[in-house]
Tab-separated table of C-alpha atoms and ligand atoms in Angstrom:
chain	number	residue	atom	x	y	z
S	1	UNK	CA	100.888	97.100	60.253
S	2	UNK	CA	103.084	100.046	61.158
S	3	UNK	CA	104.197	99.692	64.697
S	4	UNK	CA	104.976	103.168	65.958
S	5	UNK	CA	103.101	104.539	68.946
S	6	UNK	CA	101.723	108.014	68.631
S	7	UNK	CA	103.801	110.739	70.199
S	8	UNK	CA	102.687	113.120	72.892
S	9	UNK	CA	103.618	116.809	73.180
S	10	UNK	CA	106.351	117.143	75.737
S	11	UNK	CA	105.295	120.434	77.296
S	12	UNK	CA	104.541	120.063	81.015
S	13	UNK	CA	100.829	120.040	81.680
S	14	UNK	CA	99.327	121.136	84.988
S	15	UNK	CA	96.987	118.514	86.342
S	16	UNK	CA	94.120	118.878	88.771
S	17	UNK	CA	93.211	115.541	90.375
S	18	UNK	CA	89.767	114.251	91.288
S	19	UNK	CA	89.364	111.225	93.586
S	20	UNK	CA	86.131	109.299	93.158
S	21	UNK	CA	84.383	106.765	95.378
S	22	UNK	CA	80.878	105.473	94.864
S	23	UNK	CA	78.879	105.181	98.038
S	24	UNK	CA	81.740	104.119	100.302
S	25	UNK	CA	81.455	104.466	104.051
S	26	UNK	CA	84.261	106.364	105.856
S	27	UNK	CA	86.367	106.406	102.724
S	28	UNK	CA	89.778	108.045	102.906
S	29	UNK	CA	91.057	109.420	99.620
S	30	UNK	CA	94.622	110.224	100.736
S	31	UNK	CA	96.341	107.071	99.477
S	32	UNK	CA	94.344	106.901	96.258
S	33	UNK	CA	95.159	110.498	95.416
S	34	UNK	CA	98.788	109.904	96.322
S	35	UNK	CA	98.899	106.986	93.881
S	36	UNK	CA	97.143	109.049	91.199
S	37	UNK	CA	99.731	111.800	91.751
S	38	UNK	CA	102.527	109.212	91.264
S	39	UNK	CA	100.903	108.090	88.027
S	40	UNK	CA	100.733	111.718	86.893
S	41	UNK	CA	104.359	112.235	87.833
S	42	UNK	CA	105.314	109.148	85.842
S	43	UNK	CA	103.316	110.481	82.880
S	44	UNK	CA	105.161	113.798	83.122
S	45	UNK	CA	102.307	115.884	84.531
S	46	UNK	CA	102.707	118.467	87.261
S	47	UNK	CA	100.009	118.137	89.925
S	48	UNK	CA	98.655	121.525	91.010
S	49	UNK	CA	95.688	120.560	93.175
S	50	UNK	CA	93.126	117.950	94.066
S	51	UNK	CA	89.629	117.300	95.297
S	52	UNK	CA	87.419	114.245	95.737
S	53	UNK	CA	83.829	113.128	95.942
S	54	UNK	CA	82.166	110.189	97.588
S	55	UNK	CA	79.199	109.938	95.234
S	56	UNK	CA	75.893	109.007	96.813
S	57	UNK	CA	73.974	108.918	93.583
S	58	UNK	CA	75.642	108.876	90.166
S	59	UNK	CA	74.818	111.715	87.765
S	60	UNK	CA	74.881	109.842	84.432
S	61	UNK	CA	76.021	112.829	82.342
S	62	UNK	CA	79.078	113.709	84.428
S	63	UNK	CA	79.334	110.941	87.051
S	64	UNK	CA	80.272	113.657	89.575
S	65	UNK	CA	77.561	115.893	90.981
S	66	UNK	CA	76.989	119.258	89.314
S	67	UNK	CA	78.202	121.196	92.388
S	68	UNK	CA	81.465	119.228	92.351
S	69	UNK	CA	82.016	119.881	88.653
S	70	UNK	CA	81.494	123.622	89.258
S	71	UNK	CA	83.979	123.465	92.137
S	72	UNK	CA	86.514	121.775	89.826
S	73	UNK	CA	85.966	124.500	87.227
S	74	UNK	CA	86.819	127.136	89.859
S	75	UNK	CA	89.939	125.275	90.971
S	76	UNK	CA	91.032	124.868	87.356
S	77	UNK	CA	90.736	128.604	86.804
S	78	UNK	CA	92.467	129.583	90.036
S	79	UNK	CA	95.323	127.139	89.571
S	80	UNK	CA	95.646	127.540	85.791
S	81	UNK	CA	95.367	123.785	85.405
S	82	UNK	CA	95.144	122.539	81.839
S	83	UNK	CA	94.050	118.979	82.456
S	84	UNK	CA	91.654	117.346	84.933
S	85	UNK	CA	92.465	113.742	85.864
S	86	UNK	CA	89.566	111.710	87.246
S	87	UNK	CA	90.511	108.599	89.233
S	88	UNK	CA	88.109	106.109	87.647
S	89	UNK	CA	87.043	104.979	84.195
S	90	UNK	CA	84.640	107.434	82.532
S	91	UNK	CA	82.511	107.054	79.434
S	92	UNK	CA	83.284	109.177	76.390
S	93	UNK	CA	80.286	111.405	76.942
S	94	UNK	CA	81.129	111.914	80.625
S	95	UNK	CA	84.630	113.018	79.626
S	96	UNK	CA	83.119	115.364	77.084
S	97	UNK	CA	80.461	116.796	79.363
S	98	UNK	CA	82.913	117.494	82.187
S	99	UNK	CA	85.379	119.104	79.718
S	100	UNK	CA	82.627	121.350	78.408
S	101	UNK	CA	81.939	122.667	81.906
S	102	UNK	CA	85.465	122.927	83.299
S	103	UNK	CA	86.900	124.291	80.060
S	104	UNK	CA	89.976	122.062	79.866
S	105	UNK	CA	90.865	118.553	78.746
S	106	UNK	CA	89.628	115.730	80.996
S	107	UNK	CA	91.296	112.333	81.189
S	108	UNK	CA	90.421	109.289	83.271
S	109	UNK	CA	92.619	106.848	85.181
S	110	UNK	CA	92.578	104.283	82.392
S	111	UNK	CA	93.822	106.608	79.679
S	112	UNK	CA	96.492	107.912	82.046
S	113	UNK	CA	97.764	104.359	82.645
S	114	UNK	CA	97.573	103.528	78.935
S	115	UNK	CA	99.518	106.695	78.165
S	116	UNK	CA	102.276	105.618	80.552
S	117	UNK	CA	102.328	102.214	78.875
S	118	UNK	CA	102.578	103.884	75.471
S	119	UNK	CA	105.666	105.726	76.652
S	120	UNK	CA	107.224	102.596	78.144
S	121	UNK	CA	106.675	99.837	75.618
S	122	UNK	CA	109.881	98.908	73.853
S	123	UNK	CA	109.420	95.383	72.518
S	124	UNK	CA	107.429	94.681	69.427
S	125	UNK	CA	104.862	92.704	71.388
S	126	UNK	CA	104.619	95.329	74.141
S	127	UNK	CA	103.927	98.035	71.578
S	128	UNK	CA	101.324	95.948	69.804
S	129	UNK	CA	99.589	95.236	73.083
S	130	UNK	CA	99.542	98.887	74.111
S	131	UNK	CA	98.103	99.830	70.735
S	132	UNK	CA	95.464	97.153	71.102
S	133	UNK	CA	94.572	98.429	74.585
S	134	UNK	CA	94.357	101.993	73.238
S	135	UNK	CA	92.030	100.935	70.413
S	136	UNK	CA	89.862	98.889	72.780
S	137	UNK	CA	89.601	101.872	75.093
S	138	UNK	CA	88.806	104.218	72.205
S	139	UNK	CA	86.253	102.116	70.354
S	140	UNK	CA	83.258	102.782	72.636
S	141	UNK	CA	84.325	106.428	73.005
S	142	UNK	CA	85.105	107.279	69.397
S	143	UNK	CA	82.291	109.716	68.548
S	144	UNK	CA	82.422	111.764	71.726
S	145	UNK	CA	86.201	111.672	72.013
S	146	UNK	CA	86.669	113.208	68.587
S	147	UNK	CA	84.862	116.330	69.717
S	148	UNK	CA	87.088	116.556	72.786
S	149	UNK	CA	90.342	116.309	70.875
S	150	UNK	CA	89.095	118.960	68.450
S	151	UNK	CA	88.647	121.463	71.160
S	152	UNK	CA	91.724	120.904	73.301
S	153	UNK	CA	94.219	119.981	70.620
S	154	UNK	CA	95.711	116.606	69.947
S	155	UNK	CA	98.823	116.769	72.136
S	156	UNK	CA	99.594	115.991	75.752
S	157	UNK	CA	98.866	113.168	78.147
S	158	UNK	CA	95.788	111.192	77.262
S	159	UNK	CA	95.981	112.271	73.633
S	160	UNK	CA	98.441	109.645	72.497
S	161	UNK	CA	97.336	106.780	70.393
S	162	UNK	CA	94.424	106.364	68.116
S	163	UNK	CA	92.803	109.503	69.545
S	164	UNK	CA	94.750	111.675	67.154
S	165	UNK	CA	93.295	110.115	64.053
S	166	UNK	CA	89.752	109.865	65.411
S	167	UNK	CA	88.322	112.451	63.095
S	168	UNK	CA	89.293	110.493	60.001
S	169	UNK	CA	88.665	107.117	61.488
S	170	UNK	CA	85.370	105.400	61.910
S	171	UNK	CA	84.521	102.546	64.202
S	172	UNK	CA	84.984	99.999	61.484
S	173	UNK	CA	88.563	101.079	60.874
S	174	UNK	CA	89.252	100.716	64.575
S	175	UNK	CA	87.664	97.271	64.578
S	176	UNK	CA	89.819	96.305	61.602
S	177	UNK	CA	92.884	97.541	63.431
S	178	UNK	CA	91.892	95.545	66.507
S	179	UNK	CA	91.563	92.403	64.370
S	180	UNK	CA	94.967	92.962	62.733
S	181	UNK	CA	96.649	93.617	66.064
S	182	UNK	CA	95.040	90.559	67.616
S	183	UNK	CA	96.272	88.464	64.702
S	184	UNK	CA	99.821	89.802	65.054
S	185	UNK	CA	99.799	89.222	68.797
S	186	UNK	CA	98.478	85.709	68.232
S	187	UNK	CA	101.375	85.035	65.881
S	188	UNK	CA	103.869	86.133	68.531
S	189	UNK	CA	101.999	84.082	71.104
S	190	UNK	CA	102.307	80.991	68.947
S	191	UNK	CA	106.027	81.621	68.567
S	192	UNK	CA	106.216	81.763	72.322
S	193	UNK	CA	104.388	78.476	72.576
S	194	UNK	CA	107.151	76.931	70.462
S	195	UNK	CA	109.765	78.455	72.776
S	196	UNK	CA	107.816	77.118	75.692
S	197	UNK	CA	107.878	73.594	74.376
S	198	UNK	CA	111.651	74.015	73.815
S	199	UNK	CA	111.911	75.063	77.438
S	200	UNK	CA	109.891	72.047	78.494
S	201	UNK	CA	112.261	69.859	76.480
S	202	UNK	CA	115.182	71.430	78.301
S	203	UNK	CA	113.228	71.071	81.529
S	204	UNK	CA	113.867	74.678	82.397
S	205	UNK	CA	111.379	75.668	85.058
S	206	UNK	CA	109.959	79.167	84.919
S	207	UNK	CA	109.722	81.483	87.922
S	208	UNK	CA	107.703	84.690	87.458
S	209	UNK	CA	108.345	87.705	89.668
S	210	UNK	CA	104.987	89.380	90.252
S	211	UNK	CA	103.834	92.252	92.425
S	212	UNK	CA	102.331	95.696	92.667
S	213	UNK	CA	104.016	98.345	90.550
S	214	UNK	CA	107.137	99.821	92.217
S	215	UNK	CA	107.444	96.920	94.711
S	216	UNK	CA	111.020	96.251	93.560
S	217	UNK	CA	110.589	93.359	91.115
S	218	UNK	CA	113.184	94.564	88.596
S	219	UNK	CA	115.621	95.466	91.359
S	220	UNK	CA	115.271	91.929	92.700
S	221	UNK	CA	115.732	90.490	89.214
S	222	UNK	CA	118.890	92.594	88.810
S	223	UNK	CA	120.288	91.674	92.207
S	224	UNK	CA	119.567	87.990	91.946
S	225	UNK	CA	120.808	87.571	88.351
S	226	UNK	CA	122.924	90.710	87.899
S	227	UNK	CA	120.761	91.486	84.874
S	228	UNK	CA	120.917	95.262	84.404
S	229	UNK	CA	117.178	95.852	83.857
S	230	UNK	CA	115.729	99.373	84.066
S	231	UNK	CA	114.443	99.877	87.615
S	232	UNK	CA	113.269	103.264	88.771
S	233	UNK	CA	111.059	104.984	91.266
S	234	UNK	CA	108.382	105.332	88.642
S	235	UNK	CA	105.202	103.360	88.249
S	236	UNK	CA	105.332	100.835	85.431
S	237	UNK	CA	109.085	101.132	84.896
S	238	UNK	CA	108.874	97.653	83.400
S	239	UNK	CA	106.430	96.928	80.676
S	240	UNK	CA	108.012	94.190	78.659
S	241	UNK	CA	108.720	90.883	80.256
S	242	UNK	CA	112.402	90.055	80.542
S	243	UNK	CA	113.799	86.619	81.283
S	244	UNK	CA	117.154	85.608	82.724
S	245	UNK	CA	118.632	82.309	83.731
S	246	UNK	CA	119.058	82.013	87.480
S	247	UNK	CA	121.619	79.531	88.759
S	248	UNK	CA	120.688	77.884	92.019
S	249	UNK	CA	123.814	75.821	92.593
S	250	UNK	CA	124.504	72.128	91.864
S	251	UNK	CA	124.147	73.065	88.168
S	252	UNK	CA	120.441	73.661	88.721
S	253	UNK	CA	119.015	76.561	86.795
S	254	UNK	CA	115.607	78.139	86.271
S	255	UNK	CA	114.244	80.839	84.000
S	256	UNK	CA	113.365	83.954	85.998
S	257	UNK	CA	110.838	86.326	84.404
S	258	UNK	CA	110.362	89.970	85.421
S	259	UNK	CA	106.794	91.076	84.679
S	260	UNK	CA	104.688	94.208	84.358
S	261	UNK	CA	103.497	95.538	87.719
S	262	UNK	CA	99.879	95.340	88.764
S	263	UNK	CA	97.868	98.288	90.026
S	264	UNK	CA	94.512	98.893	91.602
S	265	UNK	CA	91.710	99.494	89.077
S	266	UNK	CA	93.689	98.235	86.072
S	267	UNK	CA	91.920	99.328	82.892
S	268	UNK	CA	89.731	96.586	81.521
S	269	UNK	CA	91.190	97.028	78.043
S	270	UNK	CA	94.645	96.453	79.532
S	271	UNK	CA	93.769	93.004	80.886
S	272	UNK	CA	92.318	92.052	77.501
S	273	UNK	CA	95.208	93.430	75.469
S	274	UNK	CA	97.964	92.152	77.739
S	275	UNK	CA	96.524	88.693	77.939
S	276	UNK	CA	99.516	87.244	76.097
S	277	UNK	CA	102.045	88.742	78.499
S	278	UNK	CA	99.928	87.928	81.494
S	279	UNK	CA	99.650	84.387	80.232
S	280	UNK	CA	103.373	84.064	80.685
S	281	UNK	CA	102.780	84.573	84.376
S	282	UNK	CA	99.987	82.015	84.302
S	283	UNK	CA	102.424	79.538	82.692
S	284	UNK	CA	105.033	79.813	85.424
S	285	UNK	CA	105.945	76.888	87.662
S	286	UNK	CA	106.417	79.219	90.604
S	287	UNK	CA	105.526	82.821	91.451
S	288	UNK	CA	107.673	85.107	93.564
S	289	UNK	CA	105.298	87.767	94.860
S	290	UNK	CA	107.321	90.847	95.808
S	291	UNK	CA	105.639	92.995	98.468
S	292	UNK	CA	106.964	96.425	99.439
S	293	UNK	CA	106.758	96.042	103.200
S	294	UNK	CA	107.714	99.680	103.745
S	295	UNK	CA	104.437	100.743	102.101
S	296	UNK	CA	101.710	101.277	104.688
S	297	UNK	CA	99.159	99.884	102.264
S	298	UNK	CA	101.093	96.728	101.526
S	299	UNK	CA	98.214	94.477	102.540
S	300	UNK	CA	95.697	96.127	100.209
S	301	UNK	CA	98.256	96.107	97.400
S	302	UNK	CA	98.997	92.392	97.958
S	303	UNK	CA	95.282	91.792	97.723
S	304	UNK	CA	95.129	93.635	94.382
S	305	UNK	CA	97.948	91.400	93.108
S	306	UNK	CA	96.146	88.277	94.308
S	307	UNK	CA	92.943	89.473	92.625
S	308	UNK	CA	94.693	90.057	89.282
S	309	UNK	CA	96.374	86.643	89.553
S	310	UNK	CA	92.930	85.162	89.968
S	311	UNK	CA	91.634	87.007	86.908
S	312	UNK	CA	94.447	85.617	84.782
S	313	UNK	CA	94.018	82.113	86.239
S	314	UNK	CA	97.402	82.121	87.955
S	315	UNK	CA	96.076	81.797	91.469
S	316	UNK	CA	96.805	78.108	91.885
S	317	UNK	CA	100.501	78.298	91.013
S	318	UNK	CA	102.790	77.766	94.036
S	319	UNK	CA	103.907	81.135	95.384
S	320	UNK	CA	106.659	82.503	97.589
S	321	UNK	CA	105.803	85.833	99.202
S	322	UNK	CA	108.844	88.046	99.609
S	323	UNK	CA	108.805	91.149	101.785
S	324	UNK	CA	111.103	93.672	100.163
S	325	UNK	CA	112.635	97.007	101.218
S	326	UNK	CA	113.249	95.928	104.821
S	327	UNK	CA	116.088	98.480	104.866
S	328	UNK	CA	113.410	101.192	104.832
S	329	UNK	CA	111.538	99.932	107.893
S	330	UNK	CA	111.800	102.263	110.829
S	331	UNK	CA	109.454	100.515	113.258
S	332	UNK	CA	109.679	96.908	114.497
S	333	UNK	CA	107.614	94.751	112.232
S	334	UNK	CA	105.645	91.654	113.099
S	335	UNK	CA	107.111	88.998	110.846
S	336	UNK	CA	104.532	86.771	109.194
S	337	UNK	CA	105.206	83.047	109.645
S	338	UNK	CA	107.721	81.687	107.087
S	339	UNK	CA	108.198	85.161	105.647
S	340	UNK	CA	111.178	85.857	103.480
S	341	UNK	CA	112.494	89.306	104.234
S	342	UNK	CA	114.786	90.911	101.716
S	343	UNK	CA	116.313	94.134	100.611
S	344	UNK	CA	116.739	93.766	96.875
S	345	UNK	CA	118.647	97.019	96.883
S	346	UNK	CA	121.139	95.959	99.561
S	347	UNK	CA	121.382	92.328	98.514
S	348	UNK	CA	119.990	91.141	101.866
S	349	UNK	CA	118.065	87.871	102.192
S	350	UNK	CA	118.769	86.886	98.570
S	351	UNK	CA	120.486	83.585	99.377
S	352	UNK	CA	117.548	82.548	101.544
S	353	UNK	CA	115.191	83.356	98.680
S	354	UNK	CA	117.287	81.301	96.263
S	355	UNK	CA	117.244	78.308	98.567
S	356	UNK	CA	113.482	78.678	98.989
S	357	UNK	CA	113.025	78.703	95.184
S	358	UNK	CA	115.245	75.625	95.016
S	359	UNK	CA	113.238	73.873	97.726
S	360	UNK	CA	109.887	74.680	96.121
S	361	UNK	CA	110.924	73.552	92.640
S	362	UNK	CA	113.301	70.674	93.194
S	363	UNK	CA	112.351	69.032	96.492
O	1	GTP	N1	115.122	101.192	99.856
O	1	GTP	C1	114.885	100.255	98.938
O	1	GTP	N2	114.445	100.602	97.720
O	1	GTP	C2	114.213	99.615	96.832
O	1	GTP	C3	114.418	98.248	97.142
O	1	GTP	N3	114.080	97.511	96.060
O	1	GTP	C4	113.689	98.399	95.110
O	1	GTP	N4	113.773	99.657	95.565
O	1	GTP	C5	113.456	100.897	94.849
O	1	GTP	O1	112.069	100.895	94.514
O	1	GTP	C6	111.860	101.549	93.254
O	1	GTP	C7	111.099	100.619	92.317
O	1	GTP	O2	111.922	99.521	91.993
O	1	GTP	P1	111.687	98.644	90.691
O	1	GTP	O3	112.610	97.485	90.814
O	1	GTP	O4	111.717	99.468	89.466
O	1	GTP	O5	110.198	98.178	90.970
O	1	GTP	P2	109.260	97.297	90.031
O	1	GTP	O6	108.422	96.450	90.942
O	1	GTP	O7	110.062	96.590	89.007
O	1	GTP	O8	108.357	98.425	89.391
O	1	GTP	P3	107.532	98.430	88.007
O	1	GTP	O9	108.383	97.855	86.935
O	1	GTP	O10	107.289	99.884	87.856
O	1	GTP	O11	106.279	97.660	88.257
O	1	GTP	C8	113.251	101.922	92.732
O	1	GTP	O12	113.503	103.263	93.069
O	1	GTP	C9	114.190	100.995	93.517
O	1	GTP	O13	115.482	101.532	93.698
O	1	GTP	C10	114.907	97.914	98.441
O	1	GTP	O14	115.134	96.769	98.820
O	1	GTP	N5	115.100	98.961	99.295
O	2	MG	MG1	110.004	96.703	86.994
């Protein structure tokens, strides 16, 4: 199967953001909208405004209440927005119905994340997995989505991937594509199994660096192994797993693996499609969970990471929690017992982390 991901138009789109909560008490939308804005920034969208709704009772056709959709339409007109980004997963018909009313393209959180992945994937396996996730997302939305892409053109964020060929493609073709992609991914997975048994023969233990997106995993990997991996202040800078040998002294070495970041409300199709990559985490002998301690929501984000680890059956692997970005702390911080505090950027606390990895794996 051809392995190119579909290209997006590069013109800057103006995004209007919509935070959504369902029946939450005293819900604050600030952090969620801030994260959604970061995702938009990463996807190359310019954010021009935002609103939110704590929905008491879901309106099946549009999820949001009709008054809210009208309000969004007015904002879109005033701000000349050309895309509305809704911070949850919508059905195809909800996307369509909201677009009809507001008059511009509507995308949901999942397609935004998948679009970022599509722009990031570089390895063969990463690209196959993104394609698979795109097809799995599209399959239940195929009939309604084709109308949407007709009206608002095929370019721009959220229009990458199988969406562009929707008109000519029927569900069966998508299912066939899913089967082919799954078979190709399985082949790569089996190759990895062989590598894994080689590793076992060489007794090379595997340490996976996990954490919320932007926590500093790749920076840590670079600092600790001098690897030269792309690290940036963008969400999902890393999509493909990268491994490096880490020397711990006394000729002891381990395989350190940098992994894709986790995020709140990960699209369901992502977990399914990225199973193979996520499995690599589940195979590790030790996890290093990198937490950005300078982030005021670090506890919630750690919880998201722990929840995803549970979903991929990696929650019983020994784990070292590492508090990163201590150089950014301005206030005194209550140090959790046995915490390892580091600044991956400034190379602080790295030796302590190495000796902790050593202790956990070899003592
Ligand atoms: N001040 C400070 N910034 C850091 C530190 N570690 C990482 N960063 C910055 O945080 C941002 C994200 O770093 P990455 O290493 O790309 O984070 P990541 O966890 O690999 O992110 P994803 O691959 O997107 O999931 C970059 O701008 C880094 O320079 C640190 O110790 N201190
Ligand atoms: Mg990274």
